[in-house]
Amino acid sequence: MVSITKTDKQPVGAHYGWREWLAQRVTAVIMALFAIIIFGFFVIKSEISYQDWKALFGSQLFRVLALLFLISVYYHAWIGVRDVLMDYIKPTAIRVTLQVMVILSLVSFTIWSIAILWAQ
Amino acid sequence: MSARSQNRPKVRLKVRPKYYDLNLFNLPLPALVSIFHRITGMVMFLFMIPLALYLLQATLKSESGFNFWSNVLNFPLVKLILLGFVWAFLHHFFAGLRYLLLDLHIGVTKAEARTSSMWVFALGAVATILFGARIW
């Protein structure tokens, strides 16, 4: 093991970024499980009719699971895109503007998702 | 300036040579997995999420919408674009699983990390080809 005796790291508050790190992994596991279930559905059903498609999204349980999946996608995307913006966009004004745009689009996607799932 | 940085010994280090090799093809495999994880993530955010939501809405709204988009997805060029998106998802998926394993301290040595990177690329490619065979 490497032991660090002296560091110039700026103290920025306890556990800084730890919550995002964990949230990214929890959402990843939720998405992976849902993706495997969806994949299984398409493998078992070779031909999907409009009636099958409607019936699948007609189930209240499936709608809730689908929304849980989509919210995981949006939260996961927020953390990932934020990491990318923090790494490559150095001017604060531009970075914050882009981050606000990303948040607004992800909140819009969430509202749109609910509208789609419960429109039936 | 913090107290700590003022106490630092004022020794100028010899200027060290810098060598940036930014050619993607010369990167070690784990670095290539990492940068493609970022690129595929951005592609999914920018293009795939809005497109998938639009398609979900259009195909659920009416039977004619469902049939229209089913027909569109039958064009070979559209299938090819779809395969590109599917690869982006699958690469991100397998690279993500690899990171989850690394978080659990599985496969952290250099040799193992290189082998698992090879697996990520291989599984992404094979799964994309299998998906392509299924929809063609």
mmCIF file of C-alpha atoms in Angstrom, chain A residues 7-9 21 25 29 32 35 42-43 45-46 48-51 53-54 57 73-74 76 81 83-84 87-88 102 105-106 109 112-113 116 120, chain B residues 2 4-5 8-9 35 37-38 41-42 45 49-50 53-57 59-63 66-67 70 89 92-93 97 99-100 103 131 134:
data_model
loop_
_atom_site.group_PDB
_atom_site.id
_atom_site.type_symbol
_atom_site.label_atom_id
_atom_site.label_comp_id
_atom_site.label_asym_id
_atom_site.label_seq_id
_atom_site.Cartn_x
_atom_site.Cartn_y
_atom_site.Cartn_z
ATOM 1 C CA THR A 7 -0.757 16.382 0.771
ATOM 2 C CA ASP A 8 -1.602 19.698 -0.830
ATOM 3 C CA LYS A 9 -5.221 18.684 -1.347
ATOM 4 C CA TRP A 21 -20.388 8.622 -6.641
ATOM 5 C CA ARG A 25 -23.513 3.246 -8.983
ATOM 6 C CA VAL A 29 -27.400 -1.355 -10.985
ATOM 7 C CA ALA A 32 -28.671 -2.905 -15.635
ATOM 8 C CA ALA A 35 -32.189 -3.591 -19.245
ATOM 9 C CA PHE A 42 -37.623 -9.008 -26.688
ATOM 10 C CA VAL A 43 -35.759 -12.315 -26.911
ATOM 11 C CA LYS A 45 -41.282 -12.414 -28.012
ATOM 12 C CA SER A 46 -39.945 -12.581 -31.538
ATOM 13 C CA ILE A 48 -44.250 -7.622 -31.128
ATOM 14 C CA SER A 49 -47.657 -6.319 -32.167
ATOM 15 C CA TYR A 50 -49.183 -2.981 -31.229
ATOM 16 C CA GLN A 51 -51.486 -4.861 -28.823
ATOM 17 C CA TRP A 53 -46.793 -3.125 -26.798
ATOM 18 C CA LYS A 54 -49.917 -1.423 -25.395
ATOM 19 C CA PHE A 57 -47.276 -0.352 -20.890
ATOM 20 C CA VAL A 73 -31.177 7.153 -16.387
ATOM 21 C CA TYR A 74 -31.669 10.907 -15.851
ATOM 22 C CA HIS A 76 -27.061 8.893 -13.807
ATOM 23 C CA VAL A 81 -22.447 14.862 -17.928
ATOM 24 C CA ASP A 83 -18.250 15.147 -14.584
ATOM 25 C CA VAL A 84 -17.498 15.646 -18.279
ATOM 26 C CA ASP A 87 -13.252 18.148 -16.700
ATOM 27 C CA TYR A 88 -13.321 19.924 -20.050
ATOM 28 C CA VAL A 102 -28.490 19.924 -18.755
ATOM 29 C CA SER A 105 -33.448 19.195 -20.141
ATOM 30 C CA LEU A 106 -33.317 16.258 -17.696
ATOM 31 C CA PHE A 109 -37.384 14.517 -19.843
ATOM 32 C CA TRP A 112 -42.259 14.059 -20.532
ATOM 33 C CA SER A 113 -41.682 10.458 -19.348
ATOM 34 C CA ILE A 116 -45.959 9.317 -21.953
ATOM 35 C CA GLN A 120 -52.851 5.747 -21.988
ATOM 36 C CA SER B 2 -2.418 28.954 2.860
ATOM 37 C CA ARG B 4 1.012 25.181 4.314
ATOM 38 C CA SER B 5 2.058 26.429 0.888
ATOM 39 C CA ARG B 8 6.925 24.677 1.416
ATOM 40 C CA PRO B 9 10.669 24.667 0.604
ATOM 41 C CA ILE B 35 -12.689 7.471 -23.120
ATOM 42 C CA HIS B 37 -17.313 5.178 -21.872
ATOM 43 C CA ARG B 38 -17.428 8.986 -21.795
ATOM 44 C CA GLY B 41 -22.413 8.369 -22.413
ATOM 45 C CA MET B 42 -22.534 11.792 -24.068
ATOM 46 C CA PHE B 45 -27.545 11.877 -23.386
ATOM 47 C CA ILE B 49 -32.587 9.680 -24.701
ATOM 48 C CA PRO B 50 -34.668 12.271 -26.613
ATOM 49 C CA LEU B 53 -38.678 9.116 -25.637
ATOM 50 C CA TYR B 54 -40.045 10.409 -28.924
ATOM 51 C CA LEU B 55 -40.295 6.873 -30.343
ATOM 52 C CA LEU B 56 -41.927 5.561 -27.174
ATOM 53 C CA GLN B 57 -44.539 8.293 -27.354
ATOM 54 C CA THR B 59 -45.472 4.081 -30.948
ATOM 55 C CA LEU B 60 -47.802 4.057 -27.932
ATOM 56 C CA LYS B 61 -50.085 6.831 -29.162
ATOM 57 C CA SER B 62 -51.739 4.996 -32.059
ATOM 58 C CA GLU B 63 -51.522 1.825 -34.100
ATOM 59 C CA PHE B 66 -46.599 2.055 -34.286
ATOM 60 C CA ASN B 67 -46.807 0.694 -37.851
ATOM 61 C CA SER B 70 -41.935 -0.257 -37.425
ATOM 62 C CA PHE B 89 -25.271 1.413 -25.134
ATOM 63 C CA HIS B 92 -21.249 1.723 -21.906
ATOM 64 C CA PHE B 93 -23.027 -1.208 -20.228
ATOM 65 C CA LEU B 97 -19.986 -3.397 -15.187
ATOM 66 C CA TYR B 99 -16.077 -0.238 -13.186
ATOM 67 C CA LEU B 100 -18.494 -1.749 -10.670
ATOM 68 C CA ASP B 103 -14.996 -0.600 -7.203
ATOM 69 C CA PHE B 131 -28.389 -7.879 -32.076
ATOM 70 C CA ARG B 134 -31.577 -10.682 -34.805
#
